[in-house]
């Protein structure tokens, strides 16, 4: 079975290579050169959004009048505030920042004259948001792009970012006689040198894979051109009969779920009496550009399931998918249900989307023109570089991931200590040309999976065919897989869905071990025949529970598992699954 799959992938690679020879014109090379200057963003896509906005605003005198009125009202409020405010004044602010905007939360920003600066900036930001939105005739996609770009431009001139307008920097400079700028300059120089040399950020050396992170004991029991399969060593005298197979995303490396011992989800599951298997994806290179989504399903999920079934025979399997790995798992599960393959005892979806119609701010970078531009850029190397992917995520959260970091490290002279999650985030991977193109087109642009057009094994799949119980986890501030988008799994399958909404973001909300401070979540089960509850009503009615959601997942797995039994052997040499290497294996170490 594996040989046939590999042969099909090789044949597909050859066809892709031949097809590529037909695109040797100037357009692709021209677009690729521009992409290197724009960070992969299509200037035409941005111009189309701006033109759509500007022309409709020009043709909307009512909106223009409303904006003039709003500007006059804002200036009147601001001038009134300035006149009544002053040193020692207790004048209430004329505008409060949004809940997620923490730039001006410090007490120093409430003192004159810095409160004047922050209030003026927030009023300007509010006005530009009104100017960019609710213009009759502008497409929602273009409106979102213009609002996003306006926010990015304004963020660059925030008073938080400049030494003379930031009271925290001024206080630090006075206290340290300017040494903060000296340390900041050294930090800046070190970061530029590392960037030029292609090195990881400072401090990541303290988190070496296999020494400090990804250290849960185990063995690589299977390897093909795309994955290594790790089986972890049991630590309990008995285990549940059903093993757990984890399918992480291949956008980043697998050990997000096996970080340090105190926050490793793998170690937690093993300690709770489960036999755990983990897929470790190979970091693709130029020769892997022809790999598509079907290859990731066959050589990834299905090959891993076959290996787990051989090592732990005659037992159902609990499959868990994280992010893109969860999306692929849903495709595989639907195909298995269609074909009568009943090996899946349950599905766990961790921050994983199936319906991409509300996929959040990532869709800002995804339309036909932008995807074609990105394809031309990828064609040069046959993959999408990990730095370009991480750059897009940084752009989505520029306040938190760029400007705030720049202020603290370069102006305050304070480099925060590196943590395991940040070190993992810097360990980027590449995306094969064909797979990434299919992912963007078939999921984001066309939403084929929920429209019944997505094919696996040459035939369309339907999520309605899935009847195995589902445990779906989402996080409140997830900018990659917004929780309302993840919530839609309840409408798309004929299964019992236990839905969890945890605080935190896409990564920190999932890596949420017991004992982690300030963690809370909501949880409820939607039975197959229950009536639908919209996400807002669900959130309003849900009871908040303190702590980690991990124990709830363990209890849920226990309820869907059989009796405990002796742990299975590691690997199965007699069935062709020999012990190939110690965990974490070789693929995760590839740069």
Coordinates of C-alpha atoms in Angstrom, one line a residue:
X1 CA 0.0 0.0 0.0
X2 CA 2.8 2.4 0.9
X3 CA 4.7 1.5 -2.3
X4 CA 1.7 2.3 -4.5
X5 CA 1.2 5.6 -2.7
X6 CA 4.8 6.5 -3.2
X7 CA 4.6 5.6 -6.9
X8 CA 1.6 7.8 -7.3
X9 CA 3.4 10.7 -5.6
X10 CA 6.4 10.2 -7.9
X11 CA 4.2 10.2 -11.0
X12 CA 2.5 13.3 -9.8
X13 CA 5.8 15.0 -9.2
X14 CA 6.8 14.2 -12.7
X15 CA 3.6 15.6 -14.1
X16 CA 3.9 18.7 -12.0
X17 CA 7.5 19.2 -13.2
X18 CA 6.3 18.9 -16.8
X19 CA 3.5 21.4 -16.3
X20 CA 5.9 23.8 -14.7
X21 CA 8.0 23.9 -17.9
X22 CA 5.0 25.5 -19.6
X23 CA 5.2 28.5 -17.4
X24 CA 8.6 30.0 -18.3
X25 CA 7.4 33.4 -19.4
X26 CA 8.3 36.7 -18.0
X27 CA 5.1 37.2 -15.9
X28 CA 6.0 34.7 -13.3
X29 CA 9.6 35.9 -12.9
X30 CA 8.4 39.5 -12.8
X31 CA 5.8 38.8 -10.1
X32 CA 8.3 36.8 -8.1
X33 CA 10.8 39.8 -8.2
X34 CA 8.0 42.1 -7.0
X35 CA 7.0 39.7 -4.2
X36 CA 10.5 39.8 -2.8
X37 CA 10.1 43.6 -2.3
X38 CA 6.5 43.4 -1.0
X39 CA 6.8 40.5 1.4
X40 CA 4.5 38.4 -0.9
X41 CA 1.6 40.9 -0.9
X42 CA 0.2 41.7 -4.3
X43 CA 0.3 45.4 -5.0
X44 CA -2.6 45.0 -7.5
X45 CA -4.8 43.3 -4.9
X46 CA -4.1 46.2 -2.5
X47 CA -4.8 48.8 -5.3
X48 CA -8.1 47.2 -6.2
X49 CA -9.2 47.3 -2.6
X50 CA -8.2 51.0 -2.3
X51 CA -9.8 51.9 -5.6
X52 CA -13.1 50.2 -4.7
X53 CA -13.1 52.0 -1.4
X54 CA -12.1 55.4 -2.8
X55 CA -14.5 55.4 -5.7
X56 CA -17.5 54.4 -3.7
X57 CA -16.7 56.9 -1.0
X58 CA -16.5 59.6 -3.7
X59 CA -20.0 58.5 -4.9
X60 CA -21.4 58.6 -1.4
X61 CA -22.1 62.2 -0.3
X62 CA -24.1 61.0 2.7
X63 CA -21.1 59.1 4.0
X64 CA -18.8 62.1 3.3
X65 CA -21.1 64.3 5.3
X66 CA -21.2 61.8 8.1
X67 CA -17.4 61.6 8.2
X68 CA -17.1 65.4 8.3
X69 CA -19.6 65.6 11.1
X70 CA -17.8 62.8 13.0
X71 CA -14.5 64.6 12.5
X72 CA -15.9 67.9 13.8
X73 CA -17.5 66.2 16.8
X74 CA -14.3 64.4 17.6
X75 CA -12.3 67.6 17.4
X76 CA -14.8 69.4 19.6
X77 CA -14.5 66.6 22.2
X78 CA -10.7 66.6 22.0
X79 CA -10.4 70.4 22.3
X80 CA -12.8 70.4 25.3
X81 CA -10.7 67.7 26.9
X82 CA -7.5 69.6 26.3
X83 CA -8.9 72.9 27.7
X84 CA -10.2 71.2 30.9
X85 CA -7.2 68.9 31.3
X86 CA -3.9 69.8 32.7
X87 CA -1.3 68.9 35.4
X88 CA -3.2 67.6 38.4
X89 CA -6.6 67.6 36.6
X90 CA -9.0 64.7 37.1
X91 CA -10.8 65.1 33.8
X92 CA -12.4 61.9 32.5
X93 CA -11.1 60.7 29.1
X94 CA -13.1 61.4 26.0
X95 CA -12.4 58.0 24.5
X96 CA -11.3 54.6 25.9
X97 CA -9.1 52.2 24.0
X98 CA -10.6 48.9 22.8
X99 CA -10.4 46.0 25.3
X100 CA -7.6 44.3 23.3
X101 CA -5.6 47.5 23.0
X102 CA -3.3 47.6 26.1
X103 CA -0.8 50.2 24.8
X104 CA -2.0 53.0 27.0
X105 CA -3.1 51.1 30.1
X106 CA -0.2 52.3 32.3
X107 CA -0.9 55.0 34.9
X108 CA 1.7 57.2 33.2
X109 CA -0.6 57.6 30.1
X110 CA -3.2 59.2 32.3
X111 CA -0.9 62.1 33.2
X112 CA -0.6 65.3 31.3
X113 CA 0.6 65.7 28.5
X114 CA 0.8 62.1 27.5
X115 CA -3.0 61.6 28.0
X116 CA -3.4 64.3 25.4
X117 CA -1.3 62.4 22.9
X118 CA -3.0 59.0 23.6
X119 CA -6.5 60.6 23.4
X120 CA -5.7 62.3 20.1
X121 CA -4.3 59.1 18.6
X122 CA -7.3 57.0 19.7
X123 CA -9.8 59.5 18.3
X124 CA -7.9 59.5 15.0
X125 CA -7.9 55.8 14.9
X126 CA -11.6 55.7 15.6
X127 CA -12.3 58.1 12.8
X128 CA -10.3 56.2 10.2
X129 CA -12.1 53.0 11.1
X130 CA -15.4 54.8 10.4
X131 CA -13.9 56.1 7.2
X132 CA -12.8 52.7 6.0
X133 CA -16.1 50.8 6.8
X134 CA -19.8 50.9 6.1
X135 CA -19.4 52.6 2.7
X136 CA -22.3 51.5 0.4
X137 CA -21.2 49.3 -2.5
X138 CA -17.7 48.4 -1.3
X139 CA -17.2 44.6 -1.1
X140 CA -16.6 43.2 2.4
X141 CA -13.2 41.9 1.5
X142 CA -12.0 45.2 0.2
X143 CA -13.5 47.0 3.2
X144 CA -11.6 44.7 5.5
X145 CA -8.3 45.3 3.6
X146 CA -8.6 49.1 3.7
X147 CA -9.5 49.0 7.4
X148 CA -6.6 46.7 8.1
X149 CA -4.1 48.8 6.2
X150 CA -5.4 52.0 7.8
X151 CA -4.8 50.4 11.2
X152 CA -1.3 49.3 10.2
X153 CA -0.3 52.8 9.0
X154 CA -1.7 54.4 12.2
X155 CA 0.1 51.8 14.4
X156 CA 3.4 53.0 13.0
X157 CA 2.8 56.6 14.3
X158 CA 1.4 55.6 17.7
X159 CA 2.9 57.8 20.5
X160 CA 3.8 54.5 22.2
X161 CA 6.6 54.0 19.6
X162 CA 8.6 57.1 20.1
X163 CA 11.0 58.1 22.9
X164 CA 9.7 61.7 23.3
X165 CA 6.0 60.7 23.4
X166 CA 6.2 57.6 25.6
X167 CA 6.4 58.3 29.3
X168 CA 7.6 54.8 30.1
X169 CA 10.7 55.3 27.9
X170 CA 11.3 58.8 29.3
X171 CA 11.2 57.4 32.9
X172 CA 13.5 54.5 32.0
X173 CA 15.9 56.9 30.3
X174 CA 16.0 59.2 33.3
X175 CA 16.5 56.3 35.7
X176 CA 19.3 54.7 33.7
X177 CA 20.9 57.8 32.3
X178 CA 20.3 56.7 28.8
X179 CA 21.8 53.2 29.1
X180 CA 18.6 51.7 27.9
X181 CA 19.3 53.2 24.5
X182 CA 22.8 51.6 24.5
X183 CA 21.4 48.2 25.4
X184 CA 18.6 48.7 22.8
X185 CA 21.2 49.5 20.1
X186 CA 23.1 46.4 21.0
X187 CA 19.9 44.3 20.9
X188 CA 19.1 45.8 17.5
X189 CA 22.5 45.1 16.1
X190 CA 22.4 41.5 17.3
X191 CA 19.0 41.0 15.8
X192 CA 20.1 42.4 12.4
X193 CA 23.2 40.2 12.4
X194 CA 21.1 37.1 13.2
X195 CA 18.6 38.0 10.5
X196 CA 21.3 38.5 7.9
X197 CA 22.9 35.2 8.8
X198 CA 19.6 33.3 8.8
X199 CA 19.9 32.5 12.5
X200 CA 17.0 32.2 15.0
X201 CA 16.3 34.9 17.5
X202 CA 18.5 35.4 20.6
X203 CA 17.8 33.0 23.4
X204 CA 16.5 30.1 21.3
X205 CA 19.7 28.2 21.9
X206 CA 18.4 27.4 25.4
X207 CA 15.6 25.3 23.9
X208 CA 17.3 22.6 21.8
X209 CA 15.0 20.0 20.3
X210 CA 15.6 16.6 22.0
X211 CA 17.4 18.2 24.9
X212 CA 15.1 20.8 26.3
X213 CA 11.9 20.5 24.3
X214 CA 10.4 17.4 22.6
X215 CA 12.0 15.1 25.2
X216 CA 9.1 12.8 26.1
X217 CA 10.7 9.3 25.7
X218 CA 9.6 7.3 22.6
X219 CA 10.7 5.7 19.4
X220 CA 10.3 6.4 15.7
X221 CA 8.4 3.3 14.5
X222 CA 7.6 4.3 10.9
X223 CA 9.1 6.6 8.3
X224 CA 8.2 7.6 4.7
X225 CA 9.1 10.5 2.5
X226 CA 6.6 12.8 4.3
X227 CA 6.3 11.7 8.0
X228 CA 8.0 10.0 10.9
X229 CA 5.6 8.3 13.3
X230 CA 6.6 8.5 17.0
X231 CA 5.3 6.0 19.6
X232 CA 5.8 7.2 23.1
X233 CA 7.0 5.0 25.9
X234 CA 4.2 4.1 28.4
X235 CA 4.7 5.2 32.1
X236 CA 1.7 3.4 33.6
X237 CA 1.2 -0.3 34.4
X238 CA -2.0 -0.3 32.4
X239 CA -3.3 1.8 29.5
X240 CA -6.6 2.3 27.7
X241 CA -7.1 -0.1 24.9
X242 CA -7.5 2.6 22.3
X243 CA -4.4 4.5 21.4
X244 CA -4.3 8.3 20.6
X245 CA -2.9 9.4 17.3
X246 CA -2.0 13.1 17.1
X247 CA -1.9 14.9 13.7
X248 CA -0.2 18.3 14.2
X249 CA -0.1 21.1 11.6
X250 CA 2.8 21.1 9.2
X251 CA 2.9 24.9 9.1
X252 CA 5.1 24.6 12.2
X253 CA 6.9 21.7 13.9
X254 CA 5.0 19.0 15.9
X255 CA 6.6 19.7 19.3
X256 CA 4.2 22.5 20.1
X257 CA 2.3 19.6 21.7
X258 CA 5.5 18.3 23.4
X259 CA 7.3 21.3 24.7
X260 CA 8.9 21.3 28.1
X261 CA 7.9 18.5 30.5
X262 CA 5.6 20.8 32.5
X263 CA 3.5 21.8 29.5
X264 CA 3.7 18.8 27.2
X265 CA 0.3 17.5 26.1
X266 CA 2.0 14.3 25.0
X267 CA 3.5 13.7 28.4
X268 CA 0.2 14.5 30.1
X269 CA -1.7 11.9 28.0
X270 CA 1.0 9.3 28.5
X271 CA 0.8 9.9 32.3
X272 CA -3.0 9.5 32.2
X273 CA -2.6 6.0 30.8
X274 CA -2.8 6.4 27.1
X275 CA -0.7 5.0 24.3
X276 CA 0.2 8.0 22.2
X277 CA 1.5 8.3 18.7
X278 CA 2.6 11.5 17.0
X279 CA 3.2 12.5 13.4
X280 CA 6.3 14.4 12.8
X281 CA 6.2 16.0 9.3
X282 CA 9.2 16.4 7.1
X283 CA 10.2 19.9 6.3
X284 CA 9.7 20.0 2.5
X285 CA 12.3 21.3 0.0
X286 CA 12.3 22.2 -3.7
X287 CA 12.0 18.5 -4.7
X288 CA 8.8 18.2 -2.7
X289 CA 6.9 21.0 -4.5
X290 CA 4.6 18.5 -6.2
X291 CA 3.1 17.2 -3.0
X292 CA -0.6 18.0 -2.7
X293 CA -3.3 17.7 -0.1
X294 CA -4.1 14.2 -1.2
X295 CA -0.5 13.2 -0.6
X296 CA -0.6 14.6 2.9
X297 CA -3.8 12.6 3.5
X298 CA -2.4 9.3 2.1
X299 CA 1.2 9.5 3.2
X300 CA 0.4 11.3 6.4
X301 CA -2.9 10.5 8.1
X302 CA -3.7 7.2 6.4
X303 CA -0.1 5.8 6.6
X304 CA 0.0 6.7 10.3
X305 CA -3.4 5.1 10.9
X306 CA -2.2 1.9 9.1
X307 CA 0.9 1.8 11.3
X308 CA -1.0 2.4 14.5
X309 CA -3.5 -0.3 13.6
X310 CA -0.6 -2.8 13.0
X311 CA 1.1 -2.0 16.2
X312 CA -2.2 -1.9 18.3
X313 CA -4.4 -4.3 16.3
X314 CA -8.1 -4.9 16.9
X315 CA -8.7 -1.6 18.6
X316 CA -10.3 1.7 17.7
X317 CA -8.2 4.8 17.5
X318 CA -8.7 8.3 19.1
X319 CA -7.5 10.7 16.4
X320 CA -6.6 14.3 17.3
X321 CA -5.7 17.1 14.8
X322 CA -4.3 20.5 15.6
X323 CA -4.9 23.5 13.3
X324 CA -4.4 22.4 9.7
X325 CA -3.8 18.9 10.9
X326 CA -7.3 18.9 12.3
X327 CA -8.7 20.1 8.9
X328 CA -6.9 17.3 7.2
X329 CA -8.1 14.8 9.8
X330 CA -11.7 15.9 9.1
X331 CA -11.2 15.1 5.4
X332 CA -9.7 11.8 6.2
X333 CA -12.4 10.9 8.7
X334 CA -15.1 11.8 6.1
X335 CA -13.4 9.7 3.5
X336 CA -13.1 6.7 5.9
X337 CA -16.7 6.9 6.9
X338 CA -17.7 7.0 3.2
X339 CA -15.6 3.9 2.5
X340 CA -16.8 2.0 5.5
X341 CA -13.5 2.3 7.4
X342 CA -14.6 2.4 11.1
X343 CA -11.2 2.5 12.9
X344 CA -11.8 6.0 14.4
X345 CA -13.2 5.8 17.8
X346 CA -13.4 9.5 18.2
X347 CA -12.1 12.8 16.7
X348 CA -10.5 15.7 18.6
X349 CA -10.2 19.0 16.7
X350 CA -7.8 21.5 18.3
X351 CA -8.2 25.0 16.9
X352 CA -9.1 23.5 13.5
X353 CA -11.5 24.9 10.9
X354 CA -13.7 23.0 8.5
X355 CA -15.8 25.9 7.2
X356 CA -13.6 28.7 5.9
X357 CA -16.3 31.2 5.2
X358 CA -15.5 33.1 8.4
X359 CA -11.8 32.3 8.6
X360 CA -10.8 35.7 10.2
X361 CA -8.1 38.1 9.3
X362 CA -6.0 35.6 7.4
X363 CA -8.5 36.0 4.5
X364 CA -7.2 39.6 4.1
X365 CA -4.3 38.1 2.2
X366 CA -6.5 35.6 0.2
X367 CA -8.3 36.5 -3.0
X368 CA -7.8 35.3 -6.6
X369 CA -5.2 38.0 -7.5
X370 CA -3.3 37.5 -4.2
X371 CA -3.2 33.7 -4.5
X372 CA -2.0 33.8 -8.1
X373 CA 0.7 36.3 -7.1
X374 CA 1.7 34.0 -4.2
X375 CA 1.8 31.0 -6.6
X376 CA 4.2 32.9 -8.9
X377 CA 6.4 33.7 -5.9
X378 CA 6.4 30.1 -4.7
X379 CA 7.2 28.8 -8.2
X380 CA 10.7 30.2 -7.9
X381 CA 11.7 27.8 -5.1
X382 CA 8.8 25.3 -5.3
X383 CA 7.8 26.1 -1.8
X384 CA 6.6 28.9 0.5
X385 CA 9.4 29.9 2.9
X386 CA 8.6 29.8 6.6
X387 CA 9.7 33.4 7.1
X388 CA 7.0 34.6 4.8
X389 CA 4.4 32.6 6.7
X390 CA 5.5 33.9 10.1
X391 CA 5.7 37.4 8.6
X392 CA 2.0 37.2 7.7
X393 CA 1.1 36.2 11.3
X394 CA 3.2 39.0 12.7
X395 CA 1.4 41.5 10.4
X396 CA -2.0 40.3 11.8
X397 CA -0.8 41.1 15.3
X398 CA 1.7 43.9 14.7
X399 CA 1.0 45.7 18.0
X400 CA 1.8 42.6 20.1
X401 CA 4.4 40.9 17.9
X402 CA 6.2 43.8 16.3
X403 CA 5.8 47.3 17.7
X404 CA 5.5 46.3 21.4
X405 CA 8.6 44.1 21.1
X406 CA 10.5 46.8 19.3
X407 CA 9.7 49.4 22.0
X408 CA 10.8 47.1 24.8
X409 CA 13.9 45.6 23.2
X410 CA 15.3 48.6 21.3
X411 CA 14.0 51.7 23.2
X412 CA 13.6 50.3 26.7
X413 CA 16.6 48.1 26.4
X414 CA 14.7 45.2 27.9
X415 CA 15.0 41.9 26.1
X416 CA 12.3 39.5 27.6
X417 CA 13.5 36.0 28.5
X418 CA 13.0 33.4 25.8
X419 CA 10.4 30.8 26.6
X420 CA 9.8 27.4 25.0
X421 CA 6.7 28.6 23.1
X422 CA 8.5 31.5 21.6
X423 CA 11.5 29.3 20.6
X424 CA 9.1 26.8 19.0
X425 CA 7.5 29.7 17.1
X426 CA 10.9 30.6 15.6
X427 CA 11.5 27.1 14.4
X428 CA 9.7 27.7 11.0
X429 CA 8.9 25.2 8.2
X430 CA 8.2 25.4 4.5
X431 CA 5.0 24.7 2.6
X432 CA 5.1 22.7 -0.7
X433 CA 4.0 24.8 -3.7
X434 CA 1.2 22.5 -4.8
X435 CA -0.2 21.8 -1.3
X436 CA -0.2 25.4 -0.3
X437 CA -1.9 26.4 -3.5
X438 CA -4.6 23.8 -3.1
X439 CA -5.0 24.7 0.5
X440 CA -5.7 28.4 -0.3
X441 CA -7.8 27.7 -3.3
X442 CA -9.9 24.7 -2.2
X443 CA -10.5 25.8 1.4
X444 CA -10.2 29.6 1.6
X445 CA -11.3 30.7 -1.8
X446 CA -13.9 28.0 -2.7
X447 CA -14.7 26.4 0.7
X448 CA -14.9 23.1 -1.1
X449 CA -15.1 20.9 2.0
X450 CA -18.5 22.3 3.2
X451 CA -19.8 22.7 -0.4
X452 CA -19.4 19.0 -1.1
X453 CA -16.7 19.5 -3.8
X454 CA -13.6 18.4 -1.9
X455 CA -12.3 15.0 -3.2
X456 CA -10.3 12.4 -1.4
X457 CA -9.4 9.2 -3.2
X458 CA -11.0 10.5 -6.3
X459 CA -14.4 10.9 -4.8
X460 CA -16.2 13.8 -3.0
X461 CA -16.4 13.7 0.8
X462 CA -19.1 14.9 3.1
X463 CA -18.6 15.8 6.8
X464 CA -22.2 14.6 7.3
X465 CA -20.8 11.0 7.0
X466 CA -18.9 11.5 10.3
X467 CA -20.7 9.9 13.2
X468 CA -17.8 9.4 15.6
X469 CA -18.0 11.7 18.7
X470 CA -16.1 14.9 18.3
X471 CA -14.3 17.0 20.9
X472 CA -13.6 20.5 19.5
X473 CA -11.5 23.0 21.2
X474 CA -11.3 26.7 20.2
X475 CA -9.7 29.8 21.8
X476 CA -11.2 33.2 22.4
X477 CA -8.4 35.4 20.8
X478 CA -7.5 33.0 18.0
X479 CA -6.6 35.0 14.9
X480 CA -5.8 31.9 12.8
X481 CA -8.9 29.8 13.5
X482 CA -11.5 32.2 15.0
X483 CA -13.6 30.4 17.6
X484 CA -16.9 31.2 15.8
X485 CA -15.5 29.5 12.7
X486 CA -14.4 26.4 14.6
X487 CA -17.9 26.3 16.3
X488 CA -19.5 25.6 12.9
X489 CA -18.4 21.9 13.2
X490 CA -21.7 21.4 15.1
X491 CA -23.7 22.2 12.0
X492 CA -21.6 20.2 9.6
X493 CA -21.5 16.7 11.1
X494 CA -24.1 14.2 12.3
X495 CA -22.1 13.5 15.4
X496 CA -22.2 14.4 19.1
X497 CA -19.9 17.4 19.5
X498 CA -18.4 18.5 22.8
X499 CA -17.3 22.1 22.3
X500 CA -14.7 23.9 24.4
X501 CA -14.0 27.6 24.4
X502 CA -10.8 28.4 26.2
X503 CA -9.2 31.7 26.9
X504 CA -5.8 32.4 25.2
X505 CA -4.8 32.4 21.6
X506 CA -4.2 29.9 18.8
X507 CA -1.1 28.4 20.6
X508 CA -1.3 29.4 24.2
X509 CA -4.9 28.4 24.6
X510 CA -4.1 24.9 23.4
X511 CA -0.9 24.6 25.4
X512 CA -2.8 25.0 28.7
X513 CA -1.7 22.4 31.2
X514 CA -3.3 21.9 34.6
X515 CA -1.9 24.4 37.1
X516 CA -1.3 27.1 34.5
X517 CA -2.4 30.4 36.1
X518 CA -5.3 32.5 34.7
X519 CA -6.8 29.8 32.6
X520 CA -10.5 29.3 32.2
X521 CA -12.9 27.8 29.7
X522 CA -16.5 27.0 28.8
X523 CA -17.7 23.5 27.7
X524 CA -21.0 22.0 26.5
X525 CA -22.1 19.0 24.4
X526 CA -24.3 19.3 21.4
X527 CA -26.1 15.9 20.8
X528 CA -26.7 14.8 17.2
X529 CA -30.5 15.5 17.5
X530 CA -30.3 18.7 19.5
X531 CA -31.5 22.0 18.1
X532 CA -28.8 24.5 17.0
X533 CA -27.6 27.3 19.3
X534 CA -25.8 30.2 17.7
X535 CA -22.3 30.9 19.1
X536 CA -23.3 34.2 20.9
X537 CA -26.1 32.5 22.8
X538 CA -23.9 29.5 23.6
X539 CA -21.2 31.8 25.0
X540 CA -23.7 33.9 27.0
X541 CA -25.3 30.8 28.5
X542 CA -22.1 28.8 29.2
X543 CA -20.7 28.3 32.7
X544 CA -17.2 29.5 33.1
X545 CA -14.9 26.9 34.6
X546 CA -11.5 27.8 36.1
X547 CA -8.3 25.9 35.1
X548 CA -7.2 23.8 32.2
X549 CA -9.5 22.0 29.7
X550 CA -7.0 19.1 29.5
X551 CA -8.6 17.1 32.4
X552 CA -12.0 17.5 30.7
X553 CA -10.6 16.0 27.5
X554 CA -9.1 13.1 29.4
X555 CA -12.4 12.4 31.1
X556 CA -14.1 12.6 27.7
X557 CA -11.6 10.2 26.2
X558 CA -12.1 7.8 29.2
X559 CA -15.8 7.7 28.5
X560 CA -15.2 6.8 24.9
X561 CA -12.5 4.2 25.7
X562 CA -12.6 0.6 26.8
X563 CA -11.1 -1.1 29.8
X564 CA -7.5 -0.8 30.7
X565 CA -5.0 -3.4 29.6
X566 CA -1.3 -4.0 29.5
X567 CA 0.6 -1.5 27.3
X568 CA 1.3 -2.7 23.8
X569 CA 4.9 -3.2 22.6
X570 CA 6.8 -0.4 21.0
X571 CA 6.7 -0.9 17.3
X572 CA 6.0 -4.2 15.6
X573 CA 9.1 -5.5 13.8
X574 CA 7.3 -8.7 12.8
X575 CA 4.8 -6.5 10.9
X576 CA 7.4 -4.2 9.3
X577 CA 7.4 -1.5 12.0
X578 CA 10.9 -1.7 13.5
X579 CA 12.4 0.8 15.9
X580 CA 14.1 3.3 13.6
X581 CA 15.3 6.0 16.1
X582 CA 14.8 7.6 19.4
X583 CA 12.2 10.4 19.7
X584 CA 12.1 13.1 18.5
X585 CA 13.4 11.5 15.3
X586 CA 15.3 13.1 12.4
X587 CA 12.6 15.1 10.5
X588 CA 12.0 17.6 13.2
X589 CA 15.7 18.5 13.3
X590 CA 15.9 19.4 9.6
X591 CA 16.2 23.1 9.0

